[in-house]
mmCIF file of C-alpha atoms in Angstrom:
data_model
loop_
_atom_site.group_PDB
_atom_site.id
_atom_site.type_symbol
_atom_site.label_atom_id
_atom_site.label_comp_id
_atom_site.label_asym_id
_atom_site.label_seq_id
_atom_site.Cartn_x
_atom_site.Cartn_y
_atom_site.Cartn_z
ATOM 1 C CA UNK A 1 -0.017 0.031 -0.035
ATOM 2 C CA UNK A 2 1.626 3.227 -1.026
ATOM 3 C CA UNK A 3 2.715 5.721 1.645
ATOM 4 C CA UNK A 4 4.430 9.094 1.626
ATOM 5 C CA UNK A 5 6.756 9.926 4.536
ATOM 6 C CA UNK A 6 6.184 13.562 5.462
ATOM 7 C CA UNK A 7 7.606 15.885 8.002
ATOM 8 C CA UNK A 8 5.126 18.333 9.600
ATOM 9 C CA UNK A 9 6.468 21.430 11.248
ATOM 10 C CA UNK A 10 3.768 22.261 13.825
ATOM 11 C CA UNK A 11 3.115 24.439 16.927
ATOM 12 C CA UNK A 12 2.531 22.359 20.007
ATOM 13 C CA UNK A 13 1.160 23.340 23.434
ATOM 14 C CA UNK A 14 2.463 21.669 26.523
ATOM 15 C CA UNK A 15 1.239 22.155 30.035
ATOM 16 C CA UNK A 16 4.961 22.442 31.304
ATOM 17 C CA UNK A 17 6.597 24.435 28.502
ATOM 18 C CA UNK A 18 3.860 26.633 26.901
ATOM 19 C CA UNK A 19 4.249 27.065 23.136
ATOM 20 C CA UNK A 20 6.973 25.620 20.964
ATOM 21 C CA UNK A 21 7.562 24.696 17.392
ATOM 22 C CA UNK A 22 8.743 21.178 16.593
ATOM 23 C CA UNK A 23 9.099 18.916 13.487
ATOM 24 C CA UNK A 24 7.777 15.422 13.576
ATOM 25 C CA UNK A 25 7.790 12.683 10.978
ATOM 26 C CA UNK A 26 4.435 10.900 10.093
ATOM 27 C CA UNK A 27 3.219 8.769 7.109
ATOM 28 C CA UNK A 28 0.570 10.053 4.698
ATOM 29 C CA UNK A 29 -1.645 7.129 3.418
ATOM 30 C CA UNK A 30 -2.091 7.807 -0.141
ATOM 31 C CA UNK A 31 -4.904 5.348 -0.401
ATOM 32 C CA UNK A 32 -7.026 7.023 2.242
ATOM 33 C CA UNK A 33 -5.695 10.437 1.570
ATOM 34 C CA UNK A 34 -4.878 11.301 5.145
ATOM 35 C CA UNK A 35 -2.035 10.911 7.800
ATOM 36 C CA UNK A 36 -1.549 7.499 9.305
ATOM 37 C CA UNK A 37 0.019 6.192 12.478
ATOM 38 C CA UNK A 38 2.079 3.413 10.926
ATOM 39 C CA UNK A 39 5.317 2.328 12.659
ATOM 40 C CA UNK A 40 8.260 3.085 10.400
ATOM 41 C CA UNK A 41 9.754 -0.298 11.133
ATOM 42 C CA UNK A 42 6.767 -1.985 9.331
ATOM 43 C CA UNK A 43 7.360 -0.009 5.951
ATOM 44 C CA UNK A 44 9.698 -0.901 3.290
ATOM 45 C CA UNK A 45 11.101 1.119 0.268
ATOM 46 C CA UNK A 46 8.906 1.092 -2.742
ATOM 47 C CA UNK A 47 11.627 -0.309 -4.848
ATOM 48 C CA UNK A 48 11.928 -3.368 -2.562
ATOM 49 C CA UNK A 49 8.241 -3.944 -2.917
ATOM 50 C CA UNK A 50 8.279 -3.677 -6.692
ATOM 51 C CA UNK A 51 11.341 -6.122 -6.784
ATOM 52 C CA UNK A 52 9.221 -8.601 -4.759
ATOM 53 C CA UNK A 53 6.468 -8.305 -7.284
ATOM 54 C CA UNK A 54 3.985 -7.058 -4.680
ATOM 55 C CA UNK A 55 0.657 -5.704 -5.839
ATOM 56 C CA UNK A 56 0.610 -1.881 -5.674
ATOM 57 C CA UNK A 57 -2.909 -0.838 -4.364
ATOM 58 C CA UNK A 58 -4.378 2.282 -6.134
ATOM 59 C CA UNK A 59 -3.968 5.750 -4.525
ATOM 60 C CA UNK A 60 -6.643 8.499 -3.946
ATOM 61 C CA UNK A 61 -4.097 11.163 -4.859
ATOM 62 C CA UNK A 62 -0.511 11.217 -5.958
ATOM 63 C CA UNK A 63 2.047 14.034 -6.274
ATOM 64 C CA UNK A 64 3.193 16.744 -3.766
ATOM 65 C CA UNK A 65 1.013 17.462 -0.798
ATOM 66 C CA UNK A 66 -0.187 20.969 0.066
ATOM 67 C CA UNK A 67 0.231 22.378 3.618
ATOM 68 C CA UNK A 68 -3.448 22.146 4.089
ATOM 69 C CA UNK A 69 -3.689 18.404 3.319
ATOM 70 C CA UNK A 70 -2.831 17.527 6.843
ATOM 71 C CA UNK A 71 -4.626 19.404 9.672
ATOM 72 C CA UNK A 72 -3.623 20.098 13.209
ATOM 73 C CA UNK A 73 -6.564 17.942 14.443
ATOM 74 C CA UNK A 74 -5.279 14.976 12.339
ATOM 75 C CA UNK A 75 -1.673 15.432 13.631
ATOM 76 C CA UNK A 76 -2.963 15.481 17.320
ATOM 77 C CA UNK A 77 -4.915 12.274 16.667
ATOM 78 C CA UNK A 78 -1.609 10.736 15.259
ATOM 79 C CA UNK A 79 0.237 11.813 18.443
ATOM 80 C CA UNK A 80 -2.559 10.061 20.509
ATOM 81 C CA UNK A 81 -2.084 6.965 18.349
ATOM 82 C CA UNK A 82 1.666 7.021 19.253
ATOM 83 C CA UNK A 83 0.874 7.359 22.956
ATOM 84 C CA UNK A 84 1.618 11.125 23.307
ATOM 85 C CA UNK A 85 -1.202 12.535 25.337
ATOM 86 C CA UNK A 86 0.361 15.625 26.858
ATOM 87 C CA UNK A 87 0.698 17.646 23.686
ATOM 88 C CA UNK A 88 -1.805 19.161 21.177
ATOM 89 C CA UNK A 89 -1.137 20.566 17.814
ATOM 90 C CA UNK A 90 -2.425 24.066 17.306
ATOM 91 C CA UNK A 91 -1.323 24.833 13.837
ATOM 92 C CA UNK A 92 0.438 23.156 10.896
ATOM 93 C CA UNK A 93 2.960 25.682 9.543
ATOM 94 C CA UNK A 94 4.393 23.626 6.673
ATOM 95 C CA UNK A 95 4.782 20.044 5.304
ATOM 96 C CA UNK A 96 7.873 18.604 3.689
ATOM 97 C CA UNK A 97 7.835 15.285 1.890
ATOM 98 C CA UNK A 98 10.791 12.995 2.198
ATOM 99 C CA UNK A 99 12.349 11.891 -1.282
ATOM 100 C CA UNK A 100 12.317 8.278 -0.378
ATOM 101 C CA UNK A 101 8.882 6.698 -1.012
ATOM 102 C CA UNK A 102 7.904 3.863 1.310
ATOM 103 C CA UNK A 103 4.999 1.334 1.209
ATOM 104 C CA UNK A 104 3.292 -0.638 3.950
ATOM 105 C CA UNK A 105 3.027 -4.423 3.212
ATOM 106 C CA UNK A 106 -0.566 -5.651 3.717
ATOM 107 C CA UNK A 107 -2.321 -8.814 3.104
ATOM 108 C CA UNK A 108 -5.125 -9.251 0.605
ATOM 109 C CA UNK A 109 -7.899 -11.694 1.216
ATOM 110 C CA UNK A 110 -9.774 -12.908 -1.875
ATOM 111 C CA UNK A 111 -13.355 -14.178 -1.511
ATOM 112 C CA UNK A 112 -15.493 -15.645 -4.283
ATOM 113 C CA UNK A 113 -18.728 -17.658 -4.471
ATOM 114 C CA UNK A 114 -18.846 -21.193 -5.695
ATOM 115 C CA UNK A 115 -19.622 -19.952 -9.271
ATOM 116 C CA UNK A 116 -16.693 -17.643 -9.225
ATOM 117 C CA UNK A 117 -18.969 -14.684 -10.402
ATOM 118 C CA UNK A 118 -18.357 -12.250 -7.615
ATOM 119 C CA UNK A 119 -14.970 -11.465 -6.075
ATOM 120 C CA UNK A 120 -14.493 -9.483 -2.939
ATOM 121 C CA UNK A 121 -11.244 -8.416 -1.391
ATOM 122 C CA UNK A 122 -10.391 -7.687 2.190
ATOM 123 C CA UNK A 123 -7.334 -5.654 3.388
ATOM 124 C CA UNK A 124 -5.575 -6.821 6.433
ATOM 125 C CA UNK A 125 -3.219 -4.488 8.263
ATOM 126 C CA UNK A 126 -1.381 -5.564 11.434
ATOM 127 C CA UNK A 127 -3.515 -8.720 11.544
ATOM 128 C CA UNK A 128 -6.821 -6.921 11.384
ATOM 129 C CA UNK A 129 -9.233 -6.122 8.480
ATOM 130 C CA UNK A 130 -9.412 -2.596 7.573
ATOM 131 C CA UNK A 131 -12.892 -1.531 6.439
ATOM 132 C CA UNK A 132 -11.634 1.862 5.331
ATOM 133 C CA UNK A 133 -9.094 0.377 2.917
ATOM 134 C CA UNK A 134 -11.662 -2.209 1.746
ATOM 135 C CA UNK A 135 -14.131 0.518 0.874
ATOM 136 C CA UNK A 136 -11.313 2.695 -0.803
ATOM 137 C CA UNK A 137 -10.349 -0.376 -2.885
ATOM 138 C CA UNK A 138 -14.043 -0.910 -3.934
ATOM 139 C CA UNK A 139 -14.181 2.775 -4.987
ATOM 140 C CA UNK A 140 -11.217 2.134 -7.378
ATOM 141 C CA UNK A 141 -12.862 -0.979 -8.925
ATOM 142 C CA UNK A 142 -11.928 -3.771 -6.421
ATOM 143 C CA UNK A 143 -10.560 -7.029 -7.933
ATOM 144 C CA UNK A 144 -11.034 -5.839 -11.492
ATOM 145 C CA UNK A 145 -8.733 -2.853 -10.949
ATOM 146 C CA UNK A 146 -6.050 -5.239 -9.627
ATOM 147 C CA UNK A 147 -6.556 -7.697 -12.394
ATOM 148 C CA UNK A 148 -7.420 -10.423 -9.986
ATOM 149 C CA UNK A 149 -9.455 -13.261 -11.432
ATOM 150 C CA UNK A 150 -10.504 -16.647 -10.149
ATOM 151 C CA UNK A 151 -10.153 -19.744 -12.442
ATOM 152 C CA UNK A 152 -11.318 -23.323 -12.111
ATOM 153 C CA UNK A 153 -8.762 -25.533 -10.380
ATOM 154 C CA UNK A 154 -6.631 -27.812 -12.531
ATOM 155 C CA UNK A 155 -7.055 -31.441 -12.337
ATOM 156 C CA UNK A 156 -5.306 -32.985 -9.389
ATOM 157 C CA UNK A 157 -2.396 -35.320 -10.233
ATOM 158 C CA UNK A 158 -3.513 -38.837 -9.221
ATOM 159 C CA UNK A 159 -1.461 -41.231 -7.196
ATOM 160 C CA UNK A 160 -0.994 -44.919 -7.942
ATOM 161 C CA UNK A 161 -4.291 -46.852 -7.153
ATOM 162 C CA UNK A 162 -3.086 -48.178 -3.831
ATOM 163 C CA UNK A 163 -1.877 -44.850 -2.548
ATOM 164 C CA UNK A 164 -5.086 -43.143 -3.911
ATOM 165 C CA UNK A 165 -7.194 -45.459 -1.950
ATOM 166 C CA UNK A 166 -5.474 -44.832 1.315
ATOM 167 C CA UNK A 167 -5.314 -40.961 0.630
ATOM 168 C CA UNK A 168 -7.229 -39.018 3.312
ATOM 169 C CA UNK A 169 -9.339 -36.397 1.338
ATOM 170 C CA UNK A 170 -9.097 -32.657 1.789
ATOM 171 C CA UNK A 171 -12.401 -32.265 3.749
ATOM 172 C CA UNK A 172 -11.219 -34.649 6.343
ATOM 173 C CA UNK A 173 -7.797 -33.140 6.603
ATOM 174 C CA UNK A 174 -9.345 -29.632 7.065
ATOM 175 C CA UNK A 175 -11.768 -30.807 9.770
ATOM 176 C CA UNK A 176 -9.048 -32.581 11.737
ATOM 177 C CA UNK A 177 -6.800 -29.420 11.684
ATOM 178 C CA UNK A 178 -9.834 -27.362 12.818
ATOM 179 C CA UNK A 179 -10.360 -29.649 15.720
ATOM 180 C CA UNK A 180 -6.649 -29.559 16.665
ATOM 181 C CA UNK A 181 -6.587 -25.797 16.623
ATOM 182 C CA UNK A 182 -9.660 -25.755 18.849
ATOM 183 C CA UNK A 183 -8.096 -27.960 21.438
ATOM 184 C CA UNK A 184 -4.798 -25.928 21.394
ATOM 185 C CA UNK A 185 -6.838 -22.744 21.934
ATOM 186 C CA UNK A 186 -8.644 -24.226 24.953
ATOM 187 C CA UNK A 187 -5.509 -25.794 26.604
ATOM 188 C CA UNK A 188 -3.131 -24.396 29.107
ATOM 189 C CA UNK A 189 0.035 -23.115 27.682
ATOM 190 C CA UNK A 190 3.031 -25.618 27.907
ATOM 191 C CA UNK A 191 5.553 -25.159 30.691
ATOM 192 C CA UNK A 192 8.673 -23.620 29.280
ATOM 193 C CA UNK A 193 11.591 -25.998 29.027
ATOM 194 C CA UNK A 194 14.427 -27.167 26.680
ATOM 195 C CA UNK A 195 13.304 -27.878 23.097
ATOM 196 C CA UNK A 196 12.314 -31.493 22.485
ATOM 197 C CA UNK A 197 14.243 -33.478 19.847
ATOM 198 C CA UNK A 198 12.210 -33.705 16.623
ATOM 199 C CA UNK A 199 10.695 -37.118 16.300
ATOM 200 C CA UNK A 200 10.300 -38.775 12.896
ATOM 201 C CA UNK A 201 6.696 -38.516 11.832
ATOM 202 C CA UNK A 202 4.617 -41.573 11.051
ATOM 203 C CA UNK A 203 3.741 -42.526 7.443
ATOM 204 C CA UNK A 204 0.786 -40.620 5.963
ATOM 205 C CA UNK A 205 -0.934 -40.114 2.670
ATOM 206 C CA UNK A 206 -3.239 -37.078 2.567
ATOM 207 C CA UNK A 207 -4.546 -34.185 0.634
ATOM 208 C CA UNK A 208 -3.045 -30.708 0.781
ATOM 209 C CA UNK A 209 -4.893 -27.516 0.030
ATOM 210 C CA UNK A 210 -3.476 -24.626 -1.875
ATOM 211 C CA UNK A 211 -2.677 -22.556 1.179
ATOM 212 C CA UNK A 212 -0.606 -25.400 2.739
ATOM 213 C CA UNK A 213 1.829 -25.528 -0.217
ATOM 214 C CA UNK A 214 4.101 -22.636 0.928
ATOM 215 C CA UNK A 215 4.288 -24.065 4.493
ATOM 216 C CA UNK A 216 5.492 -27.392 3.147
ATOM 217 C CA UNK A 217 8.116 -25.583 1.059
ATOM 218 C CA UNK A 218 9.181 -23.705 4.178
ATOM 219 C CA UNK A 219 9.239 -26.940 6.164
ATOM 220 C CA UNK A 220 11.643 -28.520 3.566
ATOM 221 C CA UNK A 221 13.858 -25.514 3.666
ATOM 222 C CA UNK A 222 13.970 -25.344 7.403
ATOM 223 C CA UNK A 223 14.119 -29.104 8.317
ATOM 224 C CA UNK A 224 15.439 -31.366 5.488
ATOM 225 C CA UNK A 225 18.155 -33.536 6.916
ATOM 226 C CA UNK A 226 19.254 -35.552 3.962
ATOM 227 C CA UNK A 227 17.991 -34.297 0.678
ATOM 228 C CA UNK A 228 15.846 -31.699 -1.010
ATOM 229 C CA UNK A 229 14.732 -31.705 -4.588
ATOM 230 C CA UNK A 230 12.491 -28.931 -6.280
ATOM 231 C CA UNK A 231 11.284 -28.868 -9.783
ATOM 232 C CA UNK A 232 9.220 -25.867 -10.977
ATOM 233 C CA UNK A 233 8.614 -24.542 -14.497
ATOM 234 C CA UNK A 234 9.407 -20.912 -13.527
ATOM 235 C CA UNK A 235 11.316 -18.981 -10.844
ATOM 236 C CA UNK A 236 10.405 -15.651 -9.557
ATOM 237 C CA UNK A 237 12.127 -13.076 -7.333
ATOM 238 C CA UNK A 238 9.145 -12.982 -4.985
ATOM 239 C CA UNK A 239 10.147 -16.568 -3.934
ATOM 240 C CA UNK A 240 13.891 -16.443 -4.071
ATOM 241 C CA UNK A 241 14.180 -13.934 -1.319
ATOM 242 C CA UNK A 242 16.988 -13.336 1.091
ATOM 243 C CA UNK A 243 15.128 -15.446 3.623
ATOM 244 C CA UNK A 244 14.743 -18.358 1.088
ATOM 245 C CA UNK A 245 18.392 -18.261 0.124
ATOM 246 C CA UNK A 246 19.501 -18.112 3.831
ATOM 247 C CA UNK A 247 17.474 -21.183 4.635
ATOM 248 C CA UNK A 248 18.702 -22.988 1.626
ATOM 249 C CA UNK A 249 22.289 -22.213 2.439
ATOM 250 C CA UNK A 250 21.518 -23.338 5.981
ATOM 251 C CA UNK A 251 20.593 -26.811 4.597
ATOM 252 C CA UNK A 252 23.722 -26.961 2.472
ATOM 253 C CA UNK A 253 25.967 -26.071 5.294
ATOM 254 C CA UNK A 254 24.309 -29.035 7.237
ATOM 255 C CA UNK A 255 25.344 -31.452 4.593
ATOM 256 C CA UNK A 256 21.855 -31.713 2.901
ATOM 257 C CA UNK A 257 22.016 -32.673 -0.898
ATOM 258 C CA UNK A 258 19.951 -30.006 -2.909
ATOM 259 C CA UNK A 259 18.777 -30.353 -6.453
ATOM 260 C CA UNK A 260 16.745 -27.584 -8.093
ATOM 261 C CA UNK A 261 15.541 -27.758 -11.694
ATOM 262 C CA UNK A 262 13.396 -25.344 -13.772
ATOM 263 C CA UNK A 263 12.318 -24.628 -17.387
ATOM 264 C CA UNK A 264 9.369 -24.705 -19.623
ATOM 265 C CA UNK A 265 10.157 -25.424 -23.065
ATOM 266 C CA UNK A 266 11.873 -22.388 -24.583
ATOM 267 C CA UNK A 267 9.807 -19.866 -22.701
ATOM 268 C CA UNK A 268 11.728 -18.007 -20.023
ATOM 269 C CA UNK A 269 9.343 -14.945 -19.969
ATOM 270 C CA UNK A 270 7.919 -16.090 -16.553
ATOM 271 C CA UNK A 271 11.297 -16.541 -14.947
ATOM 272 C CA UNK A 272 13.259 -13.686 -13.406
ATOM 273 C CA UNK A 273 16.810 -13.489 -14.460
ATOM 274 C CA UNK A 274 17.884 -12.202 -11.177
ATOM 275 C CA UNK A 275 16.440 -15.122 -9.277
ATOM 276 C CA UNK A 276 18.212 -17.515 -11.596
ATOM 277 C CA UNK A 277 21.518 -15.570 -11.033
ATOM 278 C CA UNK A 278 21.177 -15.847 -7.215
ATOM 279 C CA UNK A 279 20.639 -19.690 -7.321
ATOM 280 C CA UNK A 280 23.445 -20.041 -9.873
ATOM 281 C CA UNK A 281 25.836 -18.209 -7.589
ATOM 282 C CA UNK A 282 24.874 -20.344 -4.608
ATOM 283 C CA UNK A 283 25.314 -23.495 -6.519
ATOM 284 C CA UNK A 284 28.881 -22.337 -7.548
ATOM 285 C CA UNK A 285 29.679 -22.073 -3.847
ATOM 286 C CA UNK A 286 28.500 -25.589 -3.002
ATOM 287 C CA UNK A 287 29.302 -27.579 -6.160
ATOM 288 C CA UNK A 288 29.420 -30.911 -4.251
ATOM 289 C CA UNK A 289 26.054 -30.354 -2.572
ATOM 290 C CA UNK A 290 23.904 -28.158 -4.940
ATOM 291 C CA UNK A 291 23.020 -28.738 -8.523
ATOM 292 C CA UNK A 292 20.921 -26.029 -10.285
ATOM 293 C CA UNK A 293 19.664 -27.147 -13.765
ATOM 294 C CA UNK A 294 17.869 -25.616 -16.626
ATOM 295 C CA UNK A 295 15.562 -28.202 -18.269
ATOM 296 C CA UNK A 296 14.423 -28.366 -21.909
ATOM 297 C CA UNK A 297 10.821 -28.849 -20.787
ATOM 298 C CA UNK A 298 8.986 -29.913 -17.694
ATOM 299 C CA UNK A 299 5.544 -30.136 -16.368
ATOM 300 C CA UNK A 300 6.759 -31.721 -13.084
ATOM 301 C CA UNK A 301 6.115 -29.744 -9.909
ATOM 302 C CA UNK A 302 7.498 -31.679 -6.983
ATOM 303 C CA UNK A 303 9.516 -31.152 -3.875
ATOM 304 C CA UNK A 304 10.697 -34.520 -2.413
ATOM 305 C CA UNK A 305 12.689 -34.021 0.684
ATOM 306 C CA UNK A 306 13.827 -36.634 3.065
ATOM 307 C CA UNK A 307 11.025 -39.166 3.434
ATOM 308 C CA UNK A 308 8.332 -36.826 1.874
ATOM 309 C CA UNK A 309 7.227 -36.257 -1.675
ATOM 310 C CA UNK A 310 4.328 -34.135 -3.009
ATOM 311 C CA UNK A 311 2.581 -34.324 -6.308
ATOM 312 C CA UNK A 312 0.549 -31.142 -7.262
ATOM 313 C CA UNK A 313 -0.078 -28.627 -9.867
ATOM 314 C CA UNK A 314 1.260 -25.847 -7.788
ATOM 315 C CA UNK A 315 4.206 -23.814 -9.008
ATOM 316 C CA UNK A 316 6.757 -23.994 -6.109
ATOM 317 C CA UNK A 317 9.066 -21.325 -7.236
ATOM 318 C CA UNK A 318 6.753 -18.761 -8.841
ATOM 319 C CA UNK A 319 3.497 -18.793 -6.963
ATOM 320 C CA UNK A 320 3.916 -15.225 -5.689
ATOM 321 C CA UNK A 321 4.899 -13.848 -9.017
ATOM 322 C CA UNK A 322 2.210 -14.791 -11.435
ATOM 323 C CA UNK A 323 1.696 -11.428 -13.285
ATOM 324 C CA UNK A 324 -1.852 -12.477 -14.504
ATOM 325 C CA UNK A 325 -3.001 -12.764 -10.851
ATOM 326 C CA UNK A 326 -5.331 -15.728 -11.498
ATOM 327 C CA UNK A 327 -6.154 -17.622 -8.421
ATOM 328 C CA UNK A 328 -6.894 -21.409 -8.496
ATOM 329 C CA UNK A 329 -7.876 -23.685 -5.594
ATOM 330 C CA UNK A 330 -5.096 -26.126 -6.439
ATOM 331 C CA UNK A 331 -4.976 -29.444 -4.504
ATOM 332 C CA UNK A 332 -2.165 -31.768 -4.154
ATOM 333 C CA UNK A 333 -1.184 -34.997 -2.337
ATOM 334 C CA UNK A 334 1.469 -35.620 0.279
ATOM 335 C CA UNK A 335 3.005 -38.899 0.886
ATOM 336 C CA UNK A 336 5.330 -39.459 3.838
ATOM 337 C CA UNK A 337 6.994 -42.886 3.417
ATOM 338 C CA UNK A 338 10.579 -43.733 3.062
ATOM 339 C CA UNK A 339 10.199 -46.284 0.304
ATOM 340 C CA UNK A 340 7.994 -44.099 -1.829
ATOM 341 C CA UNK A 341 10.142 -41.054 -1.330
ATOM 342 C CA UNK A 342 13.213 -42.990 -2.534
ATOM 343 C CA UNK A 343 11.365 -44.128 -5.593
ATOM 344 C CA UNK A 344 10.182 -40.726 -6.517
ATOM 345 C CA UNK A 345 13.472 -39.063 -5.768
ATOM 346 C CA UNK A 346 15.378 -41.481 -8.129
ATOM 347 C CA UNK A 347 12.627 -41.022 -10.740
ATOM 348 C CA UNK A 348 12.914 -37.206 -10.873
ATOM 349 C CA UNK A 349 16.683 -37.190 -10.786
ATOM 350 C CA UNK A 350 16.527 -39.431 -13.824
ATOM 351 C CA UNK A 351 14.187 -36.879 -15.392
ATOM 352 C CA UNK A 352 16.511 -34.024 -14.746
ATOM 353 C CA UNK A 353 19.275 -35.863 -16.403
ATOM 354 C CA UNK A 354 17.166 -36.580 -19.382
ATOM 355 C CA UNK A 355 15.850 -33.126 -19.816
ATOM 356 C CA UNK A 356 19.019 -31.366 -18.953
ATOM 357 C CA UNK A 357 19.546 -28.368 -21.368
#
């Protein structure tokens, strides 16, 4: 969400000191067209947001602010938001805008009906829905203005018949997780103590919903102990972040074998060259542990790690950077079993060798 840092030079009144003139920095919310009490630590430079392929929400106004765009009453309210209750702004003498533009990262919640005819968007700031920003977004055209559309989900890749028969469906998985969450909310917090050693998880074959995919990728990057293999048609900067690279290098320094492959025929338009360069450089630093391969063509989208493999239509390394912003409720399957994982790991390594460009 676009913000403008501004410095307001104002006249304050204080019970102890009388009148004085001070300068104080605040943010001007360009979407709402008024000053905002955002913490500077939660904002980022606009260039960083653009590099991460964030959606820029529309603004009510752009360009330089006039001195009358922020009133003394508004600045007093901002002081109250920041906990300053012993001062009142009497007059705004001038406003100076900082050269560096910042934005506030927010979350968009996309809602639609079963027929995908109506799309609504919620704006979440600091963990809470903002009705003011939602209304402002509606005024600018809502989902249509952001080029957000909903498409039917692609067909789920099927498992072998025996695995398919044992697979726990998504509805049952979702219900079980909801029950677990309810139990945790109602239970007493655990007594602090040393972290318990991570126990190997039991075999499982279950569905995974679209929103669980990023968590599975993060689990692999954070906890893989022996191997990690990712195949994705495209690679985007929004995924290959500093955090991603740091976690990946953390696996490499612990001796984990990593293989990443990408490529979709001759089409590289959906892949960011900078993201490829970052992974290439990391592979050069760990030639014995990390192979990074451009394939001739692949439709495979899998991340086998340790004793786990996932089959899905989800694009693991580009899901945040799809410029057409078409949302699909993609569903996949997770199989946690050493023998099956070994088979799939060998299969996809062979595919990489065969499709190596």
